[in-house]
Amino acid sequence: MSVTISGITPNSYASRAGIQPGEQLISVNGHTITDVLDYRFYATDPKVKLLIQAKDGTQRLVKLKNNEYDDLGLEFETYLMDKKRSCKNKCIFCFIDQLPKGMRKPLYFKDDDDRLSFLFGNYITMTNITEEEIDRIIRLKISPINVSVHTTNPELRVKMMANPRSGEVLRYLNKLADAGISLNCQLVLCPGINDGDELKRSLTDLEKLIPALQSIACVPVGLSDYRDKLYPLIPYTQQSAAHTIDLIESFSNRWLEEYGDRIVYPADEFFLKAKRPIPPAEYYGAFDQLENGIGMISCMKQEFYDAIQDLQPNDQEINCSIATGMAAYPFISHLVDELKQKWHNLNCNVYAVKNDCFGHQIVVAGLITGGDLVNQLQGKELGDRLLLPSCML
């Protein structure tokens, strides 16, 4: 397979070697390039030999000396060098299946690509990966790999994901772990289906993957208002959320003693739903699952107090506002009140935005749409600037 070079970074190794946009990359150090993972792996050698094919079909060998992990300066039409792999599952909890009609087309695309797992931290189900691709992950030492496990019960996994392969590919977890590939796992918990005894089974099975297993995120299913003809699911209640936290912590407390790390964590949403205090920052270790909503509030709280610790009282007048989701509203309001103790002329209004787009059961800031933001802030006192969470929009 050859890959078209779409551009060259100025003053790069490739630029100085005279490689031109429109030429083809045939191989790196004699290895055929299938996609970006092959390219990144073989291009890290101190001495790199690129087989380049010019527009007229002639081929030449370009020799480069580079520092390990330096970018050679080749740009390609897509970062993967080929098409994204789409999801082949029909998960009972899939949020994309719960989107309203009429949104941007890219929002309806379901990716399930092991390369995106390594490059961007996306989670994969492994149902569209072959044995050869697992072997390549091991050969190229692609690590960590983020896996959406949901359950280690093969029959239940088939039921939840509506894919006959979803049960049998669980063995890939052991193969990757035995090869030293680090794993981050995710369990989307659905009340009465894969929590309770099934969650206990999953955590017991996943414990066998330690030390390759770095972390497990347990997140509650998100339910929009657009679930017509979809599998009947129910949301977590205060009581069921509390029970789930207790079960998870029965494992994490023991693992902390035995392995020096909790490894498994409930999402912040579980603590909010259960009306329990958010644990302190040290509870979350290295915050391995921050992108999954694990420890976000605690991390922000720590950063906030670190930032204002040496802040001197200030009489400068500041007029601003903050918009956030329903879940984080009490927490953000509390931080603003704390800041006002030092910044006496701070006028800051905090607004909780209800999710009219997806439904009021969706309370996280990351799923607030521009339409809801504009509609609900219309006519509000916003001050000189409006502050939004980085995950919003």
CSV table of C-alpha atoms in Angstrom, one decimal:
chain,number,residue,atom,x,y,z
A,1,MET,CA,0.0,0.0,0.0
A,2,SER,CA,1.3,3.5,-0.9
A,3,VAL,CA,0.2,6.7,0.8
A,4,THR,CA,-0.1,10.1,-0.9
A,5,ILE,CA,1.9,12.8,0.8
A,6,SER,CA,-0.4,15.9,0.9
A,7,GLY,CA,2.0,18.4,2.3
A,8,ILE,CA,5.5,19.0,3.7
A,9,THR,CA,6.3,20.9,6.9
A,10,PRO,CA,8.7,23.8,6.2
A,11,ASN,CA,12.2,23.3,7.4
A,12,SER,CA,11.6,19.7,8.3
A,13,TYR,CA,13.7,16.6,7.6
A,14,ALA,CA,11.4,15.8,4.6
A,15,SER,CA,11.6,19.4,3.3
A,16,ARG,CA,15.4,19.4,3.4
A,17,ALA,CA,15.4,16.1,1.6
A,18,GLY,CA,13.4,17.5,-1.3
A,19,ILE,CA,10.3,15.4,-0.9
A,20,GLN,CA,7.3,17.0,-2.6
A,21,PRO,CA,3.6,17.1,-2.0
A,22,GLY,CA,1.8,14.7,-4.3
A,23,GLU,CA,4.5,12.0,-4.1
A,24,GLN,CA,3.8,8.6,-2.7
A,25,LEU,CA,5.3,7.0,0.4
A,26,ILE,CA,5.9,3.3,-0.4
A,27,SER,CA,7.8,2.1,2.7
A,28,VAL,CA,9.8,3.1,5.7
A,29,ASN,CA,12.9,1.1,6.4
A,30,GLY,CA,11.7,-1.6,4.1
A,31,HIS,CA,8.3,-2.0,5.9
A,32,THR,CA,5.1,-1.4,3.9
A,33,ILE,CA,3.0,1.3,5.5
A,34,THR,CA,-0.6,0.3,6.2
A,35,ASP,CA,-1.6,3.3,8.3
A,36,VAL,CA,-0.4,5.9,10.7
A,37,LEU,CA,0.5,3.4,13.4
A,38,ASP,CA,3.0,1.7,11.0
A,39,TYR,CA,4.4,5.0,10.0
A,40,ARG,CA,4.8,6.3,13.5
A,41,PHE,CA,6.5,3.1,14.7
A,42,TYR,CA,9.0,2.7,11.9
A,43,ALA,CA,9.8,6.4,11.5
A,44,THR,CA,11.2,6.7,15.1
A,45,ASP,CA,14.4,5.0,14.2
A,46,PRO,CA,17.5,7.2,14.3
A,47,LYS,CA,18.2,6.3,10.6
A,48,VAL,CA,15.2,6.3,8.4
A,49,LYS,CA,15.0,5.1,4.8
A,50,LEU,CA,11.9,6.3,2.9
A,51,LEU,CA,11.0,4.7,-0.4
A,52,ILE,CA,9.3,7.6,-2.3
A,53,GLN,CA,7.5,7.4,-5.7
A,54,ALA,CA,7.5,10.5,-7.7
A,55,LYS,CA,4.5,11.7,-9.8
A,56,ASP,CA,6.0,10.2,-12.9
A,57,GLY,CA,6.2,6.8,-11.3
A,58,THR,CA,10.0,6.7,-10.7
A,59,GLN,CA,11.1,5.6,-7.2
A,60,ARG,CA,14.0,6.8,-5.1
A,61,LEU,CA,15.3,6.0,-1.6
A,62,VAL,CA,15.6,9.0,0.7
A,63,LYS,CA,17.8,8.5,3.7
A,64,LEU,CA,17.2,10.7,6.8
A,65,LYS,CA,18.9,11.0,10.2
A,66,ASN,CA,16.6,12.2,12.9
A,67,ASN,CA,16.3,12.4,16.7
A,68,GLU,CA,14.1,9.7,18.1
A,69,TYR,CA,10.4,10.6,18.0
A,70,ASP,CA,11.1,13.8,15.9
A,71,ASP,CA,8.4,14.5,13.3
A,72,LEU,CA,9.8,13.9,9.8
A,73,GLY,CA,7.6,16.5,8.3
A,74,LEU,CA,5.3,14.4,6.1
A,75,GLU,CA,1.7,15.3,6.0
A,76,PHE,CA,-1.1,13.1,4.8
A,77,GLU,CA,-4.7,13.6,3.6
A,78,THR,CA,-6.1,12.0,6.9
A,79,TYR,CA,-4.3,11.4,10.2
A,80,LEU,CA,-5.1,7.7,9.9
A,81,MET,CA,-4.0,7.5,6.3
A,82,ASP,CA,-7.2,5.6,5.5
A,83,LYS,CA,-10.9,5.6,6.5
A,84,LYS,CA,-12.1,5.4,10.1
A,85,ARG,CA,-13.5,2.1,11.1
A,86,SER,CA,-17.2,2.3,12.1
A,87,CYS,CA,-18.8,0.5,14.9
A,88,LYS,CA,-20.5,-2.8,14.1
A,89,ASN,CA,-22.5,-3.1,17.3
A,90,LYS,CA,-26.0,-2.1,18.3
A,91,CYS,CA,-25.5,-1.4,22.0
A,92,ILE,CA,-28.6,-1.1,24.1
A,93,PHE,CA,-27.2,2.1,25.7
A,94,CYS,CA,-25.6,3.8,22.7
A,95,PHE,CA,-26.0,7.5,23.0
A,96,ILE,CA,-25.7,8.1,19.3
A,97,ASP,CA,-28.8,6.0,18.7
A,98,GLN,CA,-30.5,8.5,21.1
A,99,LEU,CA,-29.7,11.6,19.2
A,100,PRO,CA,-32.6,13.7,17.8
A,101,LYS,CA,-33.0,14.0,14.1
A,102,GLY,CA,-31.6,16.9,12.1
A,103,MET,CA,-28.2,17.3,13.7
A,104,ARG,CA,-24.9,17.6,11.9
A,105,LYS,CA,-24.1,14.4,10.0
A,106,PRO,CA,-20.7,13.7,11.6
A,107,LEU,CA,-22.5,13.4,15.0
A,108,TYR,CA,-24.2,10.2,13.8
A,109,PHE,CA,-21.0,8.4,12.9
A,110,LYS,CA,-20.0,5.7,15.4
A,111,ASP,CA,-16.2,5.0,15.4
A,112,ASP,CA,-14.7,1.8,16.8
A,113,ASP,CA,-11.1,2.1,15.7
A,114,ASP,CA,-8.1,0.7,17.7
A,115,ARG,CA,-5.9,3.4,16.1
A,116,LEU,CA,-8.0,6.2,17.5
A,117,SER,CA,-7.7,4.5,20.9
A,118,PHE,CA,-3.9,4.9,20.8
A,119,LEU,CA,-3.8,8.3,19.2
A,120,PHE,CA,-6.7,10.1,20.9
A,121,GLY,CA,-7.8,7.9,23.8
A,122,ASN,CA,-11.1,6.7,22.2
A,123,TYR,CA,-12.6,3.5,23.6
A,124,ILE,CA,-13.0,0.4,21.4
A,125,THR,CA,-15.1,-2.7,21.9
A,126,MET,CA,-12.7,-5.0,19.9
A,127,THR,CA,-15.5,-6.5,17.9
A,128,ASN,CA,-14.1,-5.4,14.6
A,129,ILE,CA,-10.4,-6.3,15.3
A,130,THR,CA,-8.9,-9.4,13.9
A,131,GLU,CA,-6.3,-11.7,15.5
A,132,GLU,CA,-3.7,-10.3,13.1
A,133,GLU,CA,-4.4,-6.7,14.3
A,134,ILE,CA,-4.1,-7.8,17.9
A,135,ASP,CA,-0.7,-9.3,17.0
A,136,ARG,CA,0.3,-6.0,15.3
A,137,ILE,CA,-0.6,-4.0,18.5
A,138,ILE,CA,1.6,-6.3,20.4
A,139,ARG,CA,4.4,-6.2,17.8
A,140,LEU,CA,4.4,-2.4,17.6
A,141,LYS,CA,4.0,-2.1,21.4
A,142,ILE,CA,0.9,0.2,21.0
A,143,SER,CA,0.0,1.1,24.5
A,144,PRO,CA,-2.2,1.9,26.3
A,145,ILE,CA,-5.3,0.5,24.7
A,146,ASN,CA,-8.7,1.8,25.9
A,147,VAL,CA,-11.4,-0.9,25.9
A,148,SER,CA,-15.2,-0.6,26.4
A,149,VAL,CA,-15.8,-3.8,28.3
A,150,HIS,CA,-19.2,-3.2,29.9
A,151,THR,CA,-19.3,-6.8,31.2
A,152,THR,CA,-17.0,-9.9,31.3
A,153,ASN,CA,-20.0,-12.2,31.0
A,154,PRO,CA,-19.8,-13.3,27.3
A,155,GLU,CA,-23.5,-14.0,27.0
A,156,LEU,CA,-24.5,-10.7,28.6
A,157,ARG,CA,-22.0,-8.8,26.4
A,158,VAL,CA,-23.6,-10.3,23.3
A,159,LYS,CA,-27.0,-9.2,24.5
A,160,MET,CA,-25.9,-5.7,25.4
A,161,MET,CA,-24.0,-5.1,22.2
A,162,ALA,CA,-26.0,-7.1,19.8
A,163,ASN,CA,-22.9,-8.5,18.2
A,164,PRO,CA,-22.2,-12.3,18.2
A,165,ARG,CA,-18.4,-11.6,18.3
A,166,SER,CA,-18.6,-9.4,21.4
A,167,GLY,CA,-18.3,-12.3,23.8
A,168,GLU,CA,-15.5,-14.3,22.2
A,169,VAL,CA,-13.2,-11.2,21.8
A,170,LEU,CA,-12.9,-10.8,25.5
A,171,ARG,CA,-10.0,-13.2,25.3
A,172,TYR,CA,-8.1,-10.4,23.6
A,173,LEU,CA,-7.9,-8.7,27.0
A,174,ASN,CA,-5.8,-11.5,28.4
A,175,LYS,CA,-3.6,-11.7,25.3
A,176,LEU,CA,-2.8,-8.0,25.4
A,177,ALA,CA,-2.2,-8.1,29.1
A,178,ASP,CA,0.1,-11.1,28.9
A,179,ALA,CA,2.1,-9.2,26.3
A,180,GLY,CA,2.6,-6.2,28.5
A,181,ILE,CA,0.1,-3.9,26.8
A,182,SER,CA,-1.5,-1.5,29.3
A,183,LEU,CA,-5.2,-1.4,29.4
A,184,ASN,CA,-7.8,1.2,30.5
A,185,CYS,CA,-11.3,-0.2,30.7
A,186,GLN,CA,-14.8,1.3,30.7
A,187,LEU,CA,-18.0,-0.1,32.1
A,188,VAL,CA,-21.2,1.7,31.1
A,189,LEU,CA,-23.5,0.5,33.8
A,190,CYS,CA,-27.2,0.0,33.2
A,191,PRO,CA,-29.4,-0.6,36.3
A,192,GLY,CA,-30.5,-4.2,36.7
A,193,ILE,CA,-28.5,-5.4,33.7
A,194,ASN,CA,-24.7,-5.2,34.2
A,195,ASP,CA,-24.5,-3.8,37.7
A,196,GLY,CA,-25.0,-5.6,41.0
A,197,ASP,CA,-23.8,-9.2,40.8
A,198,GLU,CA,-22.7,-8.8,37.2
A,199,LEU,CA,-20.5,-5.9,38.1
A,200,LYS,CA,-19.0,-7.9,40.9
A,201,ARG,CA,-18.2,-10.7,38.3
A,202,SER,CA,-16.7,-8.2,35.9
A,203,LEU,CA,-14.4,-6.6,38.5
A,204,THR,CA,-13.4,-10.1,39.8
A,205,ASP,CA,-12.5,-11.1,36.2
A,206,LEU,CA,-10.7,-7.8,35.4
A,207,GLU,CA,-8.6,-8.1,38.6
A,208,LYS,CA,-6.7,-10.9,36.9
A,209,LEU,CA,-5.4,-8.4,34.3
A,210,ILE,CA,-3.4,-6.4,37.0
A,211,PRO,CA,-0.7,-5.1,36.6
A,212,ALA,CA,-1.4,-4.5,32.9
A,213,LEU,CA,-4.8,-3.1,33.9
A,214,GLN,CA,-4.3,0.6,34.7
A,215,SER,CA,-7.8,1.8,35.4
A,216,ILE,CA,-11.5,1.0,35.2
A,217,ALA,CA,-14.1,3.7,34.8
A,218,CYS,CA,-17.7,2.9,35.9
A,219,VAL,CA,-20.1,5.4,34.4
A,220,PRO,CA,-23.9,5.5,34.5
A,221,VAL,CA,-25.9,5.1,31.3
A,222,GLY,CA,-27.0,8.3,29.8
A,223,LEU,CA,-30.6,8.4,28.7
A,224,SER,CA,-32.0,11.0,26.3
A,225,ASP,CA,-35.7,11.7,25.5
A,226,TYR,CA,-35.3,10.0,22.1
A,227,ARG,CA,-35.5,6.3,23.1
A,228,ASP,CA,-38.6,5.3,21.1
A,229,LYS,CA,-38.2,1.6,20.0
A,230,LEU,CA,-34.9,1.3,21.8
A,231,TYR,CA,-34.2,-1.2,24.6
A,232,PRO,CA,-36.1,-0.2,27.8
A,233,LEU,CA,-33.5,1.2,30.3
A,234,ILE,CA,-34.1,3.0,33.5
A,235,PRO,CA,-31.9,5.7,35.2
A,236,TYR,CA,-30.0,5.4,38.4
A,237,THR,CA,-31.8,6.6,41.6
A,238,GLN,CA,-30.2,7.9,44.7
A,239,GLN,CA,-30.4,4.5,46.3
A,240,SER,CA,-29.1,2.5,43.4
A,241,ALA,CA,-26.3,4.9,42.8
A,242,ALA,CA,-25.2,4.6,46.4
A,243,HIS,CA,-25.3,0.8,46.3
A,244,THR,CA,-23.2,0.9,43.1
A,245,ILE,CA,-20.6,3.2,44.8
A,246,ASP,CA,-20.4,0.8,47.8
A,247,LEU,CA,-19.9,-2.2,45.5
A,248,ILE,CA,-17.2,-0.5,43.5
A,249,GLU,CA,-15.4,0.8,46.6
A,250,SER,CA,-15.4,-2.7,48.2
A,251,PHE,CA,-13.0,-3.6,45.3
A,252,SER,CA,-11.1,-0.3,45.1
A,253,ASN,CA,-10.4,-0.2,48.8
A,254,ARG,CA,-9.0,-3.7,48.8
A,255,TRP,CA,-7.0,-3.1,45.6
A,256,LEU,CA,-5.5,0.0,47.2
A,257,GLU,CA,-4.1,-2.1,50.0
A,258,GLU,CA,-3.0,-5.0,47.8
A,259,TYR,CA,-1.7,-3.2,44.7
A,260,GLY,CA,-1.2,0.4,45.9
A,261,ASP,CA,-3.8,1.8,43.5
A,262,ARG,CA,-7.6,1.9,43.5
A,263,ILE,CA,-7.7,1.1,39.8
A,264,VAL,CA,-11.6,1.2,39.6
A,265,TYR,CA,-13.5,4.4,40.1
A,266,PRO,CA,-17.2,5.5,40.0
A,267,ALA,CA,-17.9,8.5,37.8
A,268,ASP,CA,-18.6,11.8,39.5
A,269,GLU,CA,-22.2,11.5,38.4
A,270,PHE,CA,-22.7,8.5,40.7
A,271,PHE,CA,-21.6,10.6,43.7
A,272,LEU,CA,-23.9,13.5,42.6
A,273,LYS,CA,-26.8,11.2,42.1
A,274,ALA,CA,-26.3,9.5,45.4
A,275,LYS,CA,-25.9,12.9,47.1
A,276,ARG,CA,-22.6,11.9,48.5
A,277,PRO,CA,-19.5,14.1,48.9
A,278,ILE,CA,-17.0,14.0,46.0
A,279,PRO,CA,-13.8,12.3,47.2
A,280,PRO,CA,-10.6,14.4,47.6
A,281,ALA,CA,-8.0,14.6,44.8
A,282,GLU,CA,-5.8,11.9,46.4
A,283,TYR,CA,-8.7,9.4,46.0
A,284,TYR,CA,-8.1,9.5,42.2
A,285,GLY,CA,-4.4,8.8,42.1
A,286,ALA,CA,-3.1,10.0,38.7
A,287,PHE,CA,-6.6,10.9,37.3
A,288,ASP,CA,-6.2,8.2,34.6
A,289,GLN,CA,-9.9,8.4,33.7
A,290,LEU,CA,-10.4,12.2,33.8
A,291,GLU,CA,-11.8,12.2,30.2
A,292,ASN,CA,-14.5,9.8,31.4
A,293,GLY,CA,-15.8,12.0,34.1
A,294,ILE,CA,-13.8,10.4,36.8
A,295,GLY,CA,-12.5,12.9,39.3
A,296,MET,CA,-13.3,16.0,37.2
A,297,ILE,CA,-14.9,17.9,40.1
A,298,SER,CA,-12.1,17.0,42.5
A,299,CYS,CA,-9.4,17.9,40.0
A,300,MET,CA,-11.0,21.3,39.3
A,301,LYS,CA,-11.5,21.9,43.0
A,302,GLN,CA,-7.8,21.3,43.7
A,303,GLU,CA,-6.7,23.5,40.8
A,304,PHE,CA,-9.0,26.2,42.0
A,305,TYR,CA,-7.8,26.3,45.5
A,306,ASP,CA,-4.2,26.1,44.3
A,307,ALA,CA,-4.8,29.1,42.1
A,308,ILE,CA,-6.4,31.3,44.7
A,309,GLN,CA,-4.1,30.3,47.6
A,310,ASP,CA,-1.7,33.2,47.0
A,311,LEU,CA,-4.3,35.5,45.5
A,312,GLN,CA,-4.3,38.8,47.3
A,313,PRO,CA,-7.6,40.6,48.1
A,314,ASN,CA,-8.5,42.8,45.2
A,315,ASP,CA,-11.0,45.7,44.8
A,316,GLN,CA,-11.0,45.7,41.0
A,317,GLU,CA,-14.5,45.4,39.7
A,318,ILE,CA,-15.2,42.4,37.4
A,319,ASN,CA,-18.5,41.7,35.9
A,320,CYS,CA,-18.9,38.2,34.3
A,321,SER,CA,-21.0,35.1,34.2
A,322,ILE,CA,-20.6,31.3,34.0
A,323,ALA,CA,-22.9,28.8,32.3
A,324,THR,CA,-22.7,25.1,33.2
A,325,GLY,CA,-24.9,22.0,33.3
A,326,MET,CA,-27.3,21.1,36.1
A,327,ALA,CA,-25.0,18.6,37.7
A,328,ALA,CA,-22.1,21.0,38.2
A,329,TYR,CA,-24.2,24.1,39.1
A,330,PRO,CA,-24.0,23.8,42.9
A,331,PHE,CA,-20.3,23.1,42.8
A,332,ILE,CA,-19.5,26.0,40.5
A,333,SER,CA,-21.7,28.3,42.5
A,334,HIS,CA,-19.7,27.4,45.7
A,335,LEU,CA,-16.4,28.1,44.0
A,336,VAL,CA,-17.6,31.6,42.9
A,337,ASP,CA,-18.8,32.3,46.5
A,338,GLU,CA,-15.3,31.3,47.7
A,339,LEU,CA,-13.6,33.6,45.2
A,340,LYS,CA,-15.8,36.5,46.3
A,341,GLN,CA,-14.2,36.3,49.7
A,342,LYS,CA,-11.0,37.5,48.2
A,343,TRP,CA,-12.3,39.5,45.2
A,344,HIS,CA,-14.8,41.7,46.9
A,345,ASN,CA,-16.0,43.5,43.7
A,346,LEU,CA,-16.5,40.3,41.8
A,347,ASN,CA,-20.0,40.3,40.2
A,348,CYS,CA,-20.5,36.8,38.8
A,349,ASN,CA,-23.8,35.1,37.9
A,350,VAL,CA,-23.8,31.3,37.6
A,351,TYR,CA,-26.5,29.9,35.3
A,352,ALA,CA,-27.6,26.3,35.2
A,353,VAL,CA,-28.5,25.3,31.7
A,354,LYS,CA,-31.2,22.6,31.3
A,355,ASN,CA,-30.8,20.2,28.5
A,356,ASP,CA,-33.9,20.8,26.4
A,357,CYS,CA,-32.2,19.3,23.3
A,358,PHE,CA,-31.5,15.8,24.7
A,359,GLY,CA,-33.8,15.8,27.7
A,360,HIS,CA,-33.6,16.8,31.3
A,361,GLN,CA,-32.1,13.5,32.5
A,362,ILE,CA,-28.9,14.7,30.7
A,363,VAL,CA,-27.3,17.0,33.3
A,364,VAL,CA,-23.6,17.1,32.3
A,365,ALA,CA,-22.1,20.3,30.8
A,366,GLY,CA,-20.4,18.4,28.0
A,367,LEU,CA,-23.8,17.7,26.3
A,368,ILE,CA,-25.2,21.3,26.4
A,369,THR,CA,-25.9,22.5,22.9
A,370,GLY,CA,-25.5,26.0,21.5
A,371,GLY,CA,-29.3,26.3,21.0
A,372,ASP,CA,-30.0,25.6,24.7
A,373,LEU,CA,-27.3,28.0,25.7
A,374,VAL,CA,-28.6,30.9,23.6
A,375,ASN,CA,-32.2,30.3,24.4
A,376,GLN,CA,-31.8,30.1,28.2
A,377,LEU,CA,-29.3,32.9,28.5
A,378,GLN,CA,-31.4,35.3,26.4
A,379,GLY,CA,-32.0,38.4,28.5
A,380,LYS,CA,-29.8,37.3,31.4
A,381,GLU,CA,-27.2,39.6,32.9
A,382,LEU,CA,-24.0,38.2,31.4
A,383,GLY,CA,-21.6,41.0,32.3
A,384,ASP,CA,-18.5,41.7,30.3
A,385,ARG,CA,-17.7,38.1,29.5
A,386,LEU,CA,-19.4,34.7,29.6
A,387,LEU,CA,-17.3,31.8,30.8
A,388,LEU,CA,-18.0,28.2,29.5
A,389,PRO,CA,-16.6,24.9,30.5
A,390,SER,CA,-14.0,23.6,28.0
A,391,CYS,CA,-16.1,20.4,27.5
A,392,MET,CA,-19.2,22.4,26.4
A,393,LEU,CA,-20.1,22.7,22.7
